[in-house]
Amino acid sequence: EIVLTQSPATLSLSPGERATLSCRANESVKYYLAWYQQKRGQPPRLLISEASNRATGIPARFSGSGFGTDFTLTISSLEPEDFAVYYCQHRVDWRITFGGGTKVEI
Amino acid sequence: QVQLQESGPGLVKPSETLSLTCAVSGASISSSDFYWGWIRQPPGKGLEWIGNIYYTGSTNYSPSLKSRITMSVDTSKSQFSLNLSSVTAADTATYYCARFRKAAAGDVGFDYWGQGRLVSVS
């Protein structure tokens, strides 16, 4: 069973700063990893697919990287609307797993 | 514009069956590119995948919930449904329906989501 571990649980930053979020898998998932953003009271929004492909309409300040077991979501310069919870997600053999989430707070 | 909308009771009694429906508009539920899924989120907690269904009726369920889940699809009405039996307080959550898009050599992910339906078991 694939387990996705996100760190840190909470990231306290200021607008304009760089955010680096980690997602680690307990075995290789190749590049099959997605990232989502969830704001309070809203459904998640797809940000990144296949580790590094930005979804339609996602600003360029969001970038994803990694392969195998270690993945990173980077927000180059935080905007006020970026303070939210971020989840990574993987699918293998039609078993879908989400990480526990990282909250990016001011 | 793709839209998904959950509907169903917001309150279910323990041991009964939770039933939700997701209406899809702006996209063909019969497209071979998409699977249709349910994800839930207990209050203040993270996301849990429940299961997916294809337009043919083929299903994939979370192993931890498999014994209690039934999903179905009605292509004529462009909707799909979730039944979760024998519910307990631990099943209290916001239930989301979402579209899962596959790519040629991999996955895109859940690219469209409904607004969610809070279901309380009490």
Coordinates of N, CA, C and O in Angstrom, one line a residue, chain A residues 31-32 34 36 38 42-44 46 49-50 87 89 91 94-96 98, chain B residues 35 41 46-47 49 52 60 63 96 102 105-110 113-114:
Chain A
Y31 N 6.4 9.3 -11.6 CA 6.0 10.7 -11.6 C 4.5 10.8 -11.4 O 4.0 11.9 -11.7
Y32 N 3.8 9.8 -11.0 CA 2.4 9.8 -10.9 C 1.9 10.4 -9.6 O 1.5 9.7 -8.7
A34 N -0.1 14.1 -8.0 CA -0.8 15.3 -8.2 C -0.9 16.1 -6.9 O -0.7 15.6 -5.8
Y36 N -3.1 19.3 -4.9 CA -4.3 20.1 -4.8 C -4.2 21.2 -3.7 O -3.5 21.0 -2.7
Q38 N -6.7 23.4 -1.2 CA -8.1 23.5 -0.6 C -8.1 24.7 0.3 O -7.4 24.8 1.3
Q42 N -14.2 25.3 0.8 CA -14.3 25.0 -0.7 C -13.8 23.6 -1.0 O -13.0 23.0 -0.2
P43 N -14.2 23.1 -2.1 CA -13.6 21.8 -2.6 C -12.1 22.0 -3.0 O -11.7 23.1 -3.2
P44 N -11.4 20.9 -3.0 CA -10.0 21.0 -3.5 C -9.9 21.4 -4.9 O -10.9 21.2 -5.7
L46 N -7.3 21.2 -8.3 CA -6.1 20.6 -8.9 C -5.1 21.6 -9.3 O -5.5 22.6 -10.1
S49 N -0.4 18.0 -12.0 CA -0.5 16.6 -12.3 C 0.8 16.1 -12.8 O 1.7 16.8 -13.2
E50 N 0.9 14.8 -12.7 CA 2.2 14.1 -13.1 C 3.4 14.8 -12.6 O 4.3 15.0 -13.4
Y87 N -2.7 19.2 -0.6 CA -2.6 17.8 -0.5 C -1.9 17.2 -1.7 O -2.1 17.7 -2.8
Q89 N -1.5 13.5 -4.0 CA -2.4 12.4 -4.3 C -1.7 11.5 -5.3 O -1.1 11.9 -6.3
R91 N -2.3 7.5 -7.5 CA -3.2 6.4 -7.9 C -2.3 5.2 -8.4 O -1.4 5.4 -9.2
W94 N -5.8 1.5 -9.4 CA -7.1 2.0 -8.9 C -7.3 2.0 -7.4 O -8.4 1.7 -6.9
R95 N -6.2 2.3 -6.7 CA -6.3 2.6 -5.3 C -5.7 4.0 -5.2 O -4.6 4.2 -5.5
I96 N -6.6 5.0 -4.8 CA -6.2 6.4 -4.8 C -5.9 6.8 -3.3 O -6.6 6.4 -2.4
F98 N -4.4 9.9 -0.7 CA -4.1 11.3 -0.4 C -3.1 11.4 0.7 O -3.2 10.6 1.7
Chain B
Y35 N -13.2 9.1 -15.3 CA -13.8 8.3 -14.3 C -14.5 9.3 -13.3 O -14.2 10.5 -13.3
Q41 N -14.4 14.0 3.5 CA -13.6 14.7 4.4 C -14.3 14.9 5.7 O -15.2 15.8 5.8
G46 N -8.4 15.4 6.8 CA -8.0 15.3 5.4 C -8.9 14.6 4.5 O -10.1 14.2 4.9
L47 N -8.5 14.4 3.3 CA -9.3 13.8 2.2 C -9.2 12.3 2.2 O -8.1 11.7 2.4
W49 N -10.3 9.0 -0.3 CA -11.0 8.5 -1.5 C -11.9 7.3 -1.1 O -11.6 6.4 -0.4
N52 N -14.4 5.0 -7.4 CA -14.6 5.6 -8.7 C -15.5 4.7 -9.5 O -15.6 3.5 -9.3
N60 N -14.3 0.8 -8.8 CA -13.2 0.6 -7.9 C -13.4 1.2 -6.6 O -13.8 2.4 -6.6
P63 N -10.4 -0.1 -0.3 CA -10.5 -1.4 0.5 C -11.1 -1.3 1.8 O -11.7 -2.2 2.3
Y96 N -17.7 14.7 -1.4 CA -17.5 15.4 -2.7 C -17.6 14.4 -3.8 O -17.1 13.2 -3.7
K102 N -7.9 10.8 -16.9 CA -6.7 10.1 -17.2 C -6.0 10.7 -18.4 O -6.6 11.3 -19.2
A105 N -0.6 8.6 -20.9 CA 0.4 7.7 -20.3 C 0.4 7.8 -18.7 O 1.3 7.2 -18.1
G106 N -0.6 8.4 -18.2 CA -0.7 8.5 -16.8 C -2.0 9.1 -16.3 O -3.0 8.8 -16.9
D107 N -2.0 9.9 -15.3 CA -3.2 10.5 -14.8 C -3.0 12.0 -14.7 O -2.0 12.6 -14.4
V108 N -4.2 12.7 -14.9 CA -4.2 14.1 -14.6 C -4.7 14.3 -13.2 O -4.0 15.0 -12.4
G109 N -5.7 13.6 -12.8 CA -6.2 13.7 -11.4 C -7.7 14.1 -11.4 O -8.4 14.1 -12.4
F110 N -8.1 14.5 -10.2 CA -9.5 15.0 -10.0 C -9.5 16.5 -10.4 O -9.2 17.4 -9.7
W113 N -14.6 19.3 -9.3 CA -15.2 18.8 -8.0 C -16.6 19.5 -7.8 O -16.8 20.6 -8.2
G114 N -17.5 18.8 -7.2 CA -18.7 19.4 -6.7 C -18.4 20.2 -5.4 O -17.2 20.2 -4.9

